[in-house]
Short mmCIF file of C-alpha atoms and ligand atoms in Angstrom, two decimals:
data_model
loop_
_atom_site.label_atom_id
_atom_site.label_comp_id
_atom_site.label_asym_id
_atom_site.label_seq_id
_atom_site.Cartn_x
_atom_site.Cartn_y
_atom_site.Cartn_z
CA UNK Z 875 -14.33 18.71 4.21
CA UNK Z 876 -12.55 19.74 1.13
CA UNK Z 877 -11.45 17.12 -1.67
CA UNK Z 878 -10.36 19.82 -4.01
CA UNK Z 879 -9.72 18.23 -7.46
CA UNK Z 880 -10.23 14.41 -7.06
CA UNK Z 881 -12.94 13.59 -9.06
CA UNK Z 882 -14.08 9.16 -7.15
CA UNK Z 883 -16.19 8.49 -10.39
CA UNK Z 884 -12.78 8.40 -12.52
CA UNK Z 885 -9.76 6.12 -12.16
CA UNK Z 886 -6.19 8.44 -11.26
CA UNK Z 887 -4.13 6.78 -14.84
CA UNK Z 888 -0.58 8.60 -15.95
CA UNK Z 889 -1.58 12.01 -14.10
CA UNK Z 890 -4.45 12.59 -14.77
CA UNK Z 891 -8.27 11.69 -13.83
CA UNK Z 892 -9.79 9.89 -16.39
CA UNK Z 893 -13.03 7.68 -17.22
CA UNK Z 894 -13.41 3.85 -16.87
CA UNK Z 895 -13.26 2.77 -20.37
CA UNK Z 896 -16.86 0.59 -19.59
CA UNK Z 897 -17.81 4.27 -18.02
CA UNK Z 898 -19.45 0.98 -14.97
CA UNK Z 899 -19.50 2.04 -11.11
CA UNK Z 900 -19.27 0.97 -8.16
CA UNK Z 901 -21.27 1.68 -4.36
CA UNK Z 902 -18.79 2.31 -1.69
CA UNK Z 903 -20.50 2.80 1.61
CA UNK Z 904 -19.70 4.34 5.37
CA UNK Z 905 -19.57 1.36 7.37
CA UNK Z 906 -21.02 3.22 10.28
CA UNK Z 907 -25.03 3.44 8.93
CA UNK Z 908 -24.60 1.26 6.02
CA UNK Z 909 -25.47 4.03 3.71
CA UNK Z 910 -23.87 5.21 0.05
CA UNK Z 911 -20.81 7.56 0.14
CA UNK Z 912 -19.95 7.95 -3.98
CA UNK Z 913 -19.89 5.91 -6.37
CA UNK Z 914 -16.31 5.19 -7.94
CA UNK Z 915 -15.01 4.42 -11.10
CA UNK Z 916 -14.55 0.61 -11.96
CA UNK Z 917 -11.65 -0.40 -13.46
CA UNK Z 918 -11.64 -3.85 -15.85
CA UNK Z 919 -9.14 -5.25 -17.80
CA UNK Z 920 -9.18 -2.55 -20.98
CA UNK Z 921 -8.38 -0.17 -18.15
CA UNK Z 922 -5.77 -2.23 -17.02
CA UNK Z 923 -3.65 -2.31 -20.20
CA UNK Z 924 -4.17 1.37 -19.72
CA UNK Z 925 -2.97 2.08 -16.45
CA UNK Z 926 0.12 -0.29 -16.87
CA UNK Z 927 1.10 1.27 -20.36
CA UNK Z 928 1.43 3.94 -18.94
CA UNK Z 929 3.67 3.09 -15.79
CA UNK Z 930 5.07 0.87 -18.75
CA UNK Z 931 6.18 4.56 -20.84
CA UNK Z 932 7.37 6.43 -17.27
CA UNK Z 933 9.79 3.87 -16.62
CA UNK Z 934 10.97 3.54 -19.66
CA UNK Z 935 14.68 4.11 -20.69
CA UNK Z 936 15.45 8.22 -21.22
CA UNK Z 937 12.00 8.75 -19.61
CA UNK Z 938 12.27 11.59 -16.75
CA UNK Z 939 11.38 9.31 -14.43
CA UNK Z 940 14.20 7.18 -15.06
CA UNK Z 941 16.99 10.27 -15.65
CA UNK Z 942 15.66 11.73 -12.12
CA UNK Z 943 18.25 11.61 -9.66
CA UNK Z 944 17.82 9.05 -7.02
CA UNK Z 945 18.25 12.28 -4.45
CA UNK Z 946 15.59 13.56 -6.60
CA UNK Z 947 13.18 10.86 -5.97
CA UNK Z 948 14.34 11.28 -2.13
CA UNK Z 949 12.76 15.24 -2.12
CA UNK Z 950 9.64 13.66 -4.38
CA UNK Z 951 8.69 11.99 -1.44
CA UNK Z 952 9.34 14.25 1.50
CA UNK Z 953 7.25 16.82 -0.57
CA UNK Z 954 4.02 14.05 -0.63
CA UNK Z 955 4.71 14.00 3.04
CA UNK Z 956 4.75 17.02 3.94
CA UNK Z 957 1.02 17.20 1.51
CA UNK Z 958 -0.45 14.34 3.57
CA UNK Z 959 0.76 16.42 6.98
CA UNK Z 960 -0.69 19.70 4.85
CA UNK Z 961 -4.32 17.44 4.68
CA UNK Z 962 -3.54 15.04 7.78
CA UNK Z 963 -7.14 16.23 8.66
CA UNK Z 964 -8.86 15.77 5.53
CA UNK Z 965 -7.20 11.98 4.41
CA UNK Z 966 -7.89 10.95 7.93
CA UNK Z 967 -11.18 12.35 7.80
CA UNK Z 968 -12.36 10.32 4.46
CA UNK Z 969 -9.97 6.83 5.84
CA UNK Z 970 -12.51 7.04 9.45
CA UNK Z 971 -15.87 6.99 7.14
CA UNK Z 972 -14.89 4.63 4.77
CA UNK Z 973 -13.10 2.17 6.94
CA UNK Z 974 -14.86 3.23 9.90
CA UNK Z 975 -11.31 3.17 12.30
CA UNK Z 976 -11.67 5.95 14.78
CA UNK Z 977 -11.34 9.48 13.89
CA UNK Z 978 -7.79 8.96 16.51
CA UNK Z 979 -6.72 6.31 14.37
CA UNK Z 980 -6.77 7.93 11.27
CA UNK Z 981 -4.95 10.46 12.61
CA UNK Z 982 -2.55 8.06 14.05
CA UNK Z 983 -2.48 6.86 10.55
CA UNK Z 984 -1.61 9.17 8.52
CA UNK Z 985 0.91 10.80 10.61
CA UNK Z 986 2.53 7.25 10.56
CA UNK Z 987 2.64 6.28 6.61
CA UNK Z 988 4.10 10.55 5.78
CA UNK Z 989 6.77 8.71 8.97
CA UNK Z 990 7.54 5.99 6.12
CA UNK Z 991 7.65 7.60 3.34
CA UNK Z 992 10.34 10.45 5.19
CA UNK Z 993 11.65 6.79 6.02
CA UNK Z 994 12.28 5.54 2.33
CA UNK Z 995 12.86 9.32 1.37
CA UNK Z 996 16.60 9.10 2.98
CA UNK Z 997 17.47 5.67 1.85
CA UNK Z 998 16.87 6.47 -2.71
CA UNK Z 999 20.16 7.72 -2.58
CA UNK Z 1000 22.04 4.80 -0.63
CA UNK Z 1001 20.80 1.78 -2.37
CA UNK Z 1002 24.17 0.22 -4.79
CA UNK Z 1003 26.06 -2.98 -5.10
CA UNK Z 1004 29.20 -3.63 -4.78
CA UNK Z 1005 32.98 -4.72 -6.26
CA UNK Z 1006 33.79 -8.04 -6.52
CA UNK Z 1007 37.27 -9.14 -5.87
CA UNK Z 1008 36.52 -12.09 -8.78
CA UNK Z 1009 38.95 -15.10 -9.12
CA UNK Z 1010 41.50 -14.84 -12.77
CA UNK Z 1011 41.98 -10.98 -14.40
CA UNK Z 1012 39.03 -9.34 -14.38
CA UNK Z 1013 36.54 -7.47 -12.12
CA UNK Z 1014 33.30 -7.51 -11.12
CA UNK Z 1015 30.64 -5.02 -10.34
CA UNK Z 1016 27.02 -5.12 -9.45
CA UNK Z 1017 25.08 -2.24 -10.01
CA UNK Z 1018 20.76 -2.48 -7.90
CA UNK Z 1019 18.03 -1.66 -10.73
CA UNK Z 1020 15.12 -1.13 -10.66
CA UNK Z 1021 12.51 -4.11 -11.52
CA UNK Z 1022 10.41 -1.64 -13.40
CA UNK Z 1023 6.55 -1.82 -13.17
CA UNK Z 1024 4.84 -3.52 -10.15
CA UNK Z 1025 1.29 -3.66 -9.66
CA UNK Z 1026 0.11 -3.62 -5.72
CA UNK Z 1027 -2.98 -4.50 -4.50
CA UNK Z 1028 -3.89 -4.04 -0.73
CA UNK Z 1029 -7.05 -4.67 1.91
CA UNK Z 1030 -9.13 -2.30 3.86
CA UNK Z 1031 -8.39 -2.49 7.11
CA UNK Z 1032 -5.46 0.47 6.76
CA UNK Z 1033 -5.63 1.80 3.06
CA UNK Z 1034 -3.72 4.82 3.09
CA UNK Z 1035 -0.51 2.77 5.41
CA UNK Z 1036 -1.28 -0.49 3.34
CA UNK Z 1037 -0.43 2.15 0.40
CA UNK Z 1038 1.95 4.22 1.62
CA UNK Z 1039 4.06 0.28 2.68
CA UNK Z 1040 3.95 -0.61 -1.18
CA UNK Z 1041 4.31 2.42 -2.31
CA UNK Z 1042 7.42 3.53 -0.32
CA UNK Z 1043 9.68 1.22 -1.46
CA UNK Z 1044 8.11 1.20 -5.14
CA UNK Z 1045 9.17 5.07 -5.48
CA UNK Z 1046 12.07 4.78 -3.72
CA UNK Z 1047 13.89 2.45 -6.09
CA UNK Z 1048 12.08 4.30 -9.18
CA UNK Z 1049 9.56 1.90 -10.29
CA UNK Z 1050 6.59 2.71 -11.56
CA UNK Z 1051 3.25 1.53 -9.82
CA UNK Z 1052 -0.74 0.72 -10.67
CA UNK Z 1053 -2.20 0.19 -7.53
CA UNK Z 1054 -5.70 -1.42 -6.79
CA UNK Z 1055 -7.12 0.29 -3.52
CA UNK Z 1056 -9.66 -2.75 -1.97
CA UNK Z 1057 -13.46 -2.31 -3.59
CA UNK Z 1058 -13.83 -1.12 -0.01
CA UNK Z 1059 -11.31 1.56 0.72
CA UNK Z 1060 -10.68 3.08 -2.06
CA UNK Z 1061 -11.07 7.11 -1.33
CA UNK Z 1062 -8.26 7.73 0.93
CA UNK Z 1063 -6.04 6.09 -2.35
CA UNK Z 1064 -7.32 8.41 -5.02
CA UNK Z 1065 -6.31 11.97 -2.88
CA UNK Z 1066 -3.53 9.91 -2.80
CA UNK Z 1067 -3.13 9.49 -6.08
CA UNK Z 1068 -3.72 13.59 -6.72
CA UNK Z 1069 -0.52 13.96 -3.71
CA UNK Z 1070 1.83 12.05 -6.00
CA UNK Z 1071 0.84 14.82 -8.91
CA UNK Z 1072 0.86 18.22 -7.24
CA UNK Z 1073 4.26 16.88 -4.55
CA UNK Z 1074 5.54 16.78 -8.56
CA UNK Z 1075 5.82 13.04 -9.84
CA UNK Z 1076 5.90 12.47 -13.80
CA UNK Z 1077 3.25 10.96 -15.79
CA UNK Z 1078 2.45 7.97 -15.54
CA UNK Z 1079 4.86 7.14 -12.38
CA UNK Z 1080 1.65 6.62 -9.77
CA UNK Z 1081 -1.64 4.70 -11.52
CA UNK Z 1082 -4.62 3.99 -8.86
CA UNK Z 1083 -7.39 2.26 -10.53
CA UNK Z 1084 -10.55 0.81 -7.82
CA UNK Z 1085 -12.09 -2.11 -8.78
CA UNK Z 1086 -12.64 -5.34 -7.64
CA UNK Z 1087 -10.20 -8.68 -7.42
CA UNK Z 1088 -11.78 -11.31 -9.61
CA UNK Z 1089 -11.64 -8.63 -12.80
CA UNK Z 1090 -9.82 -5.64 -12.31
CA UNK Z 1091 -6.58 -7.48 -9.71
CA UNK Z 1092 -6.70 -11.12 -11.34
CA UNK Z 1093 -5.79 -8.51 -14.67
CA UNK Z 1094 -3.33 -6.40 -13.27
CA UNK Z 1095 -1.63 -9.61 -11.90
CA UNK Z 1096 -1.66 -11.18 -15.37
CA UNK Z 1097 -0.32 -8.45 -17.07
CA UNK Z 1098 2.34 -9.30 -18.83
CA UNK Z 1099 4.09 -6.62 -18.34
CA UNK Z 1100 4.21 -6.12 -14.77
CA UNK Z 1101 6.96 -7.42 -13.08
CA UNK Z 1102 6.45 -7.92 -9.60
CA UNK Z 1103 3.16 -8.37 -7.35
CA UNK Z 1104 2.95 -7.09 -4.54
CA UNK Z 1105 -0.34 -7.58 -2.65
CA UNK Z 1106 -1.36 -7.51 1.30
CA UNK Z 1107 -4.70 -9.92 2.28
CA UNK Z 1108 -6.35 -12.95 2.68
CA UNK Z 1109 -3.75 -16.69 2.66
CA UNK Z 1110 -6.95 -17.38 -0.34
CA UNK Z 1111 -6.27 -15.09 -2.75
CA UNK Z 1112 -2.45 -15.19 -1.64
CA UNK Z 1113 -2.69 -18.56 -3.59
CA UNK Z 1114 -4.04 -16.69 -6.17
CA UNK Z 1115 -1.98 -14.54 -6.95
CA UNK Z 1116 1.43 -16.68 -7.51
CA UNK Z 1117 -0.45 -18.90 -9.85
CA UNK Z 1118 -1.29 -15.76 -11.69
CA UNK Z 1119 2.52 -15.31 -12.35
CA UNK Z 1120 3.21 -19.09 -12.91
CA UNK Z 1121 0.58 -18.97 -15.45
CA UNK Z 1122 1.70 -15.40 -17.06
CA UNK Z 1123 5.52 -14.38 -17.36
CA UNK Z 1124 6.59 -15.62 -14.19
CA UNK Z 1125 6.64 -12.37 -12.12
CA UNK Z 1126 8.53 -11.70 -8.73
CA UNK Z 1127 5.62 -11.83 -5.99
CA UNK Z 1128 5.36 -10.47 -1.74
CA UNK Z 1129 2.55 -11.94 -0.25
CA UNK Z 1130 1.68 -10.59 3.10
CA UNK Z 1131 -1.12 -12.76 4.42
CA UNK Z 1132 -3.59 -13.47 8.25
CA UNK Z 1133 -2.37 -14.81 10.75
CA UNK Z 1134 -3.27 -16.40 14.42
CA UNK Z 1135 -0.33 -14.88 15.74
CA UNK Z 1136 0.53 -16.34 19.42
CA UNK Z 1137 0.63 -13.70 22.82
CA UNK Z 1138 1.77 -15.89 25.49
CA UNK Z 1139 1.96 -14.46 29.12
CA UNK Z 1140 4.47 -15.81 31.36
CA UNK Z 1141 3.37 -15.87 35.84
CA UNK Z 1142 5.58 -13.84 36.46
CA UNK Z 1143 3.92 -11.42 34.17
CA UNK Z 1144 3.44 -7.30 35.64
CA UNK Z 1145 -0.60 -8.60 35.35
CA UNK Z 1146 -2.29 -5.18 34.43
CA UNK Z 1147 0.42 -4.91 31.76
CA UNK Z 1148 0.13 -7.69 30.25
CA UNK Z 1149 -3.68 -6.98 30.23
CA UNK Z 1150 -3.87 -3.95 28.61
CA UNK Z 1151 -0.65 -5.49 26.08
CA UNK Z 1152 -2.70 -8.22 24.96
CA UNK Z 1153 -6.35 -5.46 24.79
CA UNK Z 1154 -4.27 -3.87 22.44
CA UNK Z 1155 -2.86 -6.36 20.40
CA UNK Z 1156 -6.19 -8.33 20.10
CA UNK Z 1157 -8.68 -5.26 20.29
CA UNK Z 1158 -7.06 -2.77 18.19
CA UNK Z 1159 -8.39 -1.33 14.98
CA UNK Z 1160 -11.18 -3.45 15.84
CA UNK Z 1161 -9.63 -6.93 15.06
CA UNK Z 1162 -8.96 -6.12 11.85
CA UNK Z 1163 -5.32 -6.67 11.82
CA UNK Z 1164 -3.49 -9.51 9.96
CA UNK Z 1165 -0.84 -9.37 13.15
CA UNK Z 1166 -3.61 -9.72 15.78
CA UNK Z 1167 -2.14 -10.79 18.61
CA UNK Z 1168 -5.25 -13.71 18.14
CA UNK Z 1169 -4.32 -16.32 20.64
CA UNK Z 1170 -3.71 -15.13 23.53
CA UNK Z 1171 -1.98 -17.71 25.96
CA UNK Z 1172 -1.93 -17.45 29.58
CA UNK Z 1173 0.10 -19.88 31.96
CA UNK Z 1174 -2.08 -21.30 34.44
CA UNK Z 1175 -0.78 -19.57 37.78
CA UNK Z 1176 -2.39 -16.77 36.62
CA UNK Z 1177 -5.13 -17.56 34.17
CA UNK Z 1178 -7.76 -16.80 36.26
CA UNK Z 1179 -6.72 -13.94 36.91
CA UNK Z 1180 -6.14 -12.52 34.26
CA UNK Z 1181 -9.69 -14.03 32.61
CA UNK Z 1182 -11.37 -11.97 34.60
CA UNK Z 1183 -8.92 -9.22 34.19
CA UNK Z 1184 -9.20 -9.04 30.52
CA UNK Z 1185 -12.94 -9.43 30.14
CA UNK Z 1186 -13.39 -6.19 32.29
CA UNK Z 1187 -10.99 -4.41 30.38
CA UNK Z 1188 -12.44 -5.14 26.95
CA UNK Z 1189 -15.92 -4.09 28.56
CA UNK Z 1190 -14.66 -0.97 28.98
CA UNK Z 1191 -14.14 0.10 25.51
CA UNK Z 1192 -17.04 1.88 23.52
CA UNK Z 1193 -18.23 1.17 20.36
CA UNK Z 1194 -20.34 2.85 18.24
CA UNK Z 1195 -19.40 6.67 15.69
CA UNK Z 1196 -15.81 6.84 14.87
CA UNK Z 1197 -16.13 10.25 14.72
CA UNK Z 1198 -17.20 10.41 18.79
CA UNK Z 1199 -13.92 11.28 20.50
CA UNK Z 1200 -14.72 9.11 23.09
CA UNK Z 1201 -15.60 5.71 21.99
CA UNK Z 1202 -12.89 3.36 20.64
CA UNK Z 1203 -14.71 1.28 18.85
CA UNK Z 1204 -16.12 1.87 15.33
CA UNK Z 1205 -17.88 -0.77 13.03
CA UNK Z 1206 -16.41 -3.96 10.97
CA UNK Z 1207 -15.98 -2.95 7.33
CA UNK Z 1208 -18.88 -4.54 6.02
CA UNK Z 1209 -21.88 -7.14 6.19
CA UNK Z 1210 -20.00 -10.47 5.56
CA UNK Z 1211 -17.14 -9.61 7.46
CA UNK Z 1212 -19.67 -9.13 10.28
CA UNK Z 1213 -21.56 -12.20 9.52
CA UNK Z 1214 -17.97 -14.53 9.34
CA UNK Z 1215 -17.08 -13.05 13.06
CA UNK Z 1216 -20.52 -13.83 14.67
CA UNK Z 1217 -21.24 -17.42 12.50
CA UNK Z 1218 -17.33 -18.07 14.59
CA UNK Z 1219 -18.44 -16.53 17.83
CA UNK Z 1220 -21.53 -19.20 17.74
CA UNK Z 1221 -18.98 -22.04 16.17
CA UNK Z 1222 -17.01 -21.27 20.29
CA UNK Z 1223 -19.85 -21.01 22.24
CA UNK Z 1224 -20.86 -24.60 20.53
CA UNK Z 1225 -17.08 -26.14 20.93
CA UNK Z 1226 -17.43 -25.37 24.53
CA UNK Z 1227 -15.58 -22.33 24.91
CA UNK Z 1228 -16.86 -19.80 27.24
CA UNK Z 1229 -18.12 -17.12 26.48
CA UNK Z 1230 -17.07 -13.92 29.58
CA UNK Z 1231 -18.71 -11.21 27.57
CA UNK Z 1232 -19.96 -9.37 24.52
CA UNK Z 1233 -20.03 -12.01 21.24
CA UNK Z 1234 -23.48 -10.21 19.83
CA UNK Z 1235 -24.24 -7.10 17.05
CA UNK Z 1236 -24.40 -3.59 18.57
CA UNK Z 1237 -27.31 -2.27 16.50
CA UNK Z 1238 -29.18 -2.53 13.98
CA UNK Z 1239 -27.41 0.27 11.61
CA UNK Z 1240 -24.25 -0.24 10.14
CA UNK Z 1241 -21.77 -3.50 11.53
CA UNK Z 1242 -21.13 -2.83 14.99
CA UNK Z 1243 -19.44 -6.26 17.17
CA UNK Z 1244 -20.07 -6.02 21.25
CA UNK Z 1245 -15.72 -7.04 22.39
CA UNK Z 1246 -16.25 -10.53 22.88
CA UNK Z 1247 -13.49 -12.63 25.27
CA UNK Z 1248 -13.22 -16.04 25.58
CA UNK Z 1249 -12.03 -18.11 28.05
CA UNK Z 1250 -11.13 -21.87 28.21
CA UNK Z 1251 -10.81 -21.80 24.73
CA UNK Z 1252 -8.59 -24.93 23.50
CA UNK Z 1253 -5.52 -25.62 20.38
CA UNK Z 1254 -9.14 -27.91 18.46
CA UNK Z 1255 -11.49 -24.84 18.24
CA UNK Z 1256 -12.09 -22.66 15.08
CA UNK Z 1257 -12.03 -20.09 17.61
CA UNK Z 1258 -7.76 -20.50 17.66
CA UNK Z 1259 -7.96 -21.64 14.63
CA UNK Z 1260 -8.97 -19.36 12.08
CA UNK Z 1261 -8.21 -15.99 11.44
CA UNK Z 1262 -11.20 -14.60 13.24
CA UNK Z 1263 -10.51 -10.87 11.97
CA UNK Z 1264 -12.35 -9.42 14.52
CA UNK Z 1265 -12.70 -7.91 18.24
CA UNK Z 1266 -12.56 -11.96 19.90
CA UNK Z 1267 -10.22 -12.41 22.57
CA UNK Z 1268 -9.23 -15.79 22.62
CA UNK Z 1269 -7.41 -16.90 25.94
CA UNK Z 1270 -5.77 -20.13 26.43
CA UNK Z 1271 -4.60 -21.77 29.38
CA UNK Z 1272 -0.68 -23.85 29.30
CA UNK Z 1273 2.19 -25.16 31.83
CA UNK Z 1274 4.88 -25.04 30.61
CA UNK Z 1275 7.66 -23.60 28.17
CA UNK Z 1276 8.20 -26.33 26.06
CA UNK Z 1277 3.86 -26.84 25.81
CA UNK Z 1278 3.61 -23.10 24.67
CA UNK Z 1279 6.34 -23.49 21.65
CA UNK Z 1280 4.24 -26.47 20.90
CA UNK Z 1281 1.00 -24.81 20.59
CA UNK Z 1282 1.94 -21.15 19.03
CA UNK Z 1283 3.88 -23.49 16.28
CA UNK Z 1284 0.51 -25.93 16.18
CA UNK Z 1285 -0.86 -23.41 13.06
CA UNK Z 1286 0.00 -22.53 9.21
CA UNK Z 1287 0.59 -19.10 9.91
CA UNK Z 1288 3.22 -17.61 11.05
CA UNK Z 1289 3.06 -13.76 10.94
CA UNK Z 1290 3.94 -12.92 14.32
CA UNK Z 1291 3.94 -13.63 17.99
CA UNK Z 1292 4.25 -12.00 21.24
CA UNK Z 1293 5.97 -12.62 24.98
CA UNK Z 1294 5.63 -11.00 28.02
CA UNK Z 1295 8.35 -12.21 31.41
CA UNK Z 1296 10.26 -10.81 33.09
CA UNK Z 1297 12.49 -13.49 33.00
CA UNK Z 1298 14.93 -13.15 29.89
CA UNK Z 1299 15.94 -16.40 29.07
CA UNK Z 1300 12.09 -17.79 29.04
CA UNK Z 1301 11.42 -14.99 26.32
CA UNK Z 1302 14.65 -15.37 24.51
CA UNK Z 1303 14.05 -19.27 23.74
CA UNK Z 1304 10.34 -18.62 22.86
CA UNK Z 1305 11.46 -15.46 21.01
CA UNK Z 1306 14.18 -17.96 19.19
CA UNK Z 1307 12.10 -21.34 19.11
CA UNK Z 1308 8.32 -19.46 17.42
CA UNK Z 1309 7.72 -19.50 13.68
CA UNK Z 1310 6.55 -15.72 12.91
CA UNK Z 1311 7.90 -13.26 11.19
CA UNK Z 1312 7.87 -10.65 13.36
CA UNK Z 1313 8.75 -11.39 17.94
CA UNK Z 1314 7.58 -9.15 20.23
CA UNK Z 1315 8.82 -9.15 23.89
CA UNK Z 1316 7.22 -7.06 26.77
CA UNK Z 1317 5.40 -5.20 23.85
CA UNK Z 1318 3.16 -6.13 20.78
CA UNK Z 1319 2.41 -4.44 17.81
CA UNK Z 1320 5.90 -2.10 17.80
CA UNK Z 1321 6.05 -1.59 14.09
CA UNK Z 1322 7.78 1.11 13.04
CA UNK Z 1323 9.36 2.34 8.93
CA UNK Z 1324 12.56 0.50 10.41
CA UNK Z 1325 12.13 -2.58 10.92
CA UNK Z 1326 11.09 -5.47 8.71
CA UNK Z 1327 7.62 -7.14 8.22
CA UNK Z 1328 6.09 -10.18 6.74
CA UNK Z 1329 5.40 -13.49 7.32
CA UNK Z 1330 6.40 -17.51 7.61
CA UNK Z 1331 4.51 -20.41 6.48
CA UNK Z 1332 1.27 -19.34 4.83
CA UNK Z 1333 1.82 -16.33 5.83
CA UNK Z 1334 3.99 -15.51 2.88
CA UNK Z 1335 6.83 -14.16 2.17
CA UNK Z 1336 9.23 -11.12 1.38
CA UNK Z 1337 8.68 -8.27 4.16
CA UNK Z 1338 6.99 -5.17 3.78
CA UNK Z 1339 9.22 -1.81 5.74
CA UNK Z 1340 13.09 -1.72 6.53
CA UNK Z 1341 15.84 -2.26 4.37
CA UNK Z 1342 14.74 -5.92 3.52
CA UNK Z 1343 11.79 -4.57 1.73
CA UNK Z 1344 13.72 -2.54 -0.83
CA UNK Z 1345 15.43 -6.57 -2.08
CA UNK Z 1346 11.89 -7.39 -3.55
CA UNK Z 1347 12.11 -4.02 -5.99
CA UNK Z 1348 15.19 -4.35 -7.43
CA UNK Z 1349 17.24 -7.00 -9.06
CA UNK Z 1350 20.64 -6.60 -9.32
CA UNK Z 1351 23.05 -6.82 -12.13
CA UNK Z 1352 26.46 -8.38 -12.58
CA UNK Z 1353 29.14 -6.73 -14.79
CA UNK Z 1354 32.24 -8.33 -15.22
CA UNK Z 1355 35.52 -6.34 -17.08
CA UNK Z 1356 38.26 -8.71 -18.32
CA UNK Z 1357 41.36 -6.81 -17.38
CA UNK Z 1358 43.85 -6.30 -20.24
CA UNK Z 1359 46.34 -9.18 -19.28
P1 NAI H 691 -9.01 -10.42 -0.12
O1 NAI H 691 -8.02 -11.23 0.18
O2 NAI H 691 -10.07 -10.86 -0.77
O3 NAI H 691 -9.40 -9.29 -0.33
C1 NAI H 691 -7.77 -7.78 -0.46
C2 NAI H 691 -7.28 -7.29 -1.57
O4 NAI H 691 -7.26 -8.48 -2.61
C3 NAI H 691 -8.30 -6.54 -2.44
O5 NAI H 691 -7.57 -5.83 -2.73
C4 NAI H 691 -9.30 -7.74 -3.02
O6 NAI H 691 -9.88 -6.74 -4.28
C5 NAI H 691 -8.08 -8.32 -3.48
N1 NAI H 691 -8.03 -9.52 -4.87
C6 NAI H 691 -9.66 -10.60 -4.39
N2 NAI H 691 -9.78 -11.49 -5.20
C7 NAI H 691 -8.55 -11.55 -5.80
C8 NAI H 691 -8.18 -11.67 -6.91
N3 NAI H 691 -9.03 -13.29 -7.89
N4 NAI H 691 -7.17 -12.11 -7.84
C9 NAI H 691 -6.71 -9.85 -7.56
N5 NAI H 691 -6.79 -9.67 -6.12
C10 NAI H 691 -7.89 -9.60 -6.00
O7 NAI H 691 -9.55 -9.98 1.33
P2 NAI H 691 -10.46 -9.87 2.54
O8 NAI H 691 -11.88 -10.44 0.92
O9 NAI H 691 -11.38 -7.88 2.06
O10 NAI H 691 -11.59 -10.18 2.81
C11 NAI H 691 -11.44 -11.70 3.80
C12 NAI H 691 -10.25 -12.34 5.10
O11 NAI H 691 -9.05 -11.83 4.49
C13 NAI H 691 -10.56 -11.07 6.32
O12 NAI H 691 -11.94 -12.03 6.74
C14 NAI H 691 -9.06 -11.41 6.86
O13 NAI H 691 -8.94 -12.62 7.67
C15 NAI H 691 -8.63 -11.22 5.72
N6 NAI H 691 -7.36 -10.29 5.21
C16 NAI H 691 -6.21 -10.33 5.82
C17 NAI H 691 -5.89 -8.95 5.60
C18 NAI H 691 -4.12 -8.81 5.98
O14 NAI H 691 -4.15 -7.99 6.17
N7 NAI H 691 -3.51 -9.96 6.09
C19 NAI H 691 -6.32 -8.17 4.68
C20 NAI H 691 -7.29 -8.18 4.57
C21 NAI H 691 -8.09 -9.36 4.80
MG1 MG H 692 -12.17 -11.47 -0.85
#
């Protein structure tokens, strides 16, 4: 593997790799083996100050970044996408090594991420305000301006993709960025930082500071020179991010949090197709997916047959080394995650759900979990209420449309939902009634650069992707000019 100039024991600030002020480092592991891959520089409050100062200088009036034509920002984003495609194997290798997702999935994630930069590259010179015919003898126009220094805090389940979802709109609009990757998966973020320098982004526009949440993450969110925080992660920490904003400068916040998303299968569905959609909805990325279809509601007429086929399908998953092309499920991210999944599986058994397949750890090295299917799940069970974030399918039975709408919405979350049916009336009725930010009909997890993504209720607010995500990085200025009378 060629890692070129990357220094994992340094932070990336102002287009250079620099030591953490404390010289502290933290270990990063391969979840397939539990063995250490690298020691990584650990940022704390002091480094946060330095990184935010660099991002602030890069955003200052008259800086190269502020003077740059919007179309030139687009060229830089396209160049960054080119470099990702050039280095796709290196990035995918590191992603799989550090995160445990299959190499095939990592390749797909890097390509999809490069495509997101291309989408935003085209948007840079198409952001504009309005001319407004106001009352009285005056005219008004609005401009859309970048909000300033943004802090971005991302999780470990899609390290490169989450970074791209955040950098795309931030760099498109002309903001400057300080990103804190998850402590489990900082390696590809440092590689990506280096590529922004090679692409030609000016000093200080992109800064990457690995570190822990309660130290580096909290200091970033509390910083008075940060104008916005974009966060993806748990609902628990989402609450804290809002608190940090309230305690400091009321910075703008967007939150993409957890979910317990329903996927509803009606009797009239093609059974094999429905089993396959539901399978991918929950087992993709080993279940470590914020929008995972983690409550499979199946109508009573096909329930037994569906459970049988779904259990067979889950049993076909080959668990093991994510670099092996025949393997379709690698390890979970870490020991706490493994323990949480097994605890919830236990609770399912104790609360009376029927374990059809799986439910155990695989091997003693690394953090592998056997693909698990529960039937006879009811709404009150923990496995129907809590985010498991693992390869565990919970199958619930329903009878009527009205009933399933009520039950689908009976959660504090509202990130995504799916419905599988040939009846367009049922599909539309469900899509209109369900409280979720993304609704997929006869498909699931269909996410593109063009479609806004983000939740309702405790799944957070603000959108990633699409043109809508730009709003979170922009402020509107209204200029009113009195006309001569
Ligand atoms: P987490 O929410 O603690 O971590 C996500 C990011 O937030 C990481 O970069 C972390 O360092 C940072 N962070 C943690 N505490 C912070 C603080 N006080 N201030 C600022 N930043 C902070 O999620 P964790 O612990 O990795 O996973 C726990 C559970 O959360 C998972 O089992 C899953 O249920 C859920 N989760 C949901 C994700 C999603 O995509 N919506 C992603 C990751 C986790
Ligand atoms: Mg946490």
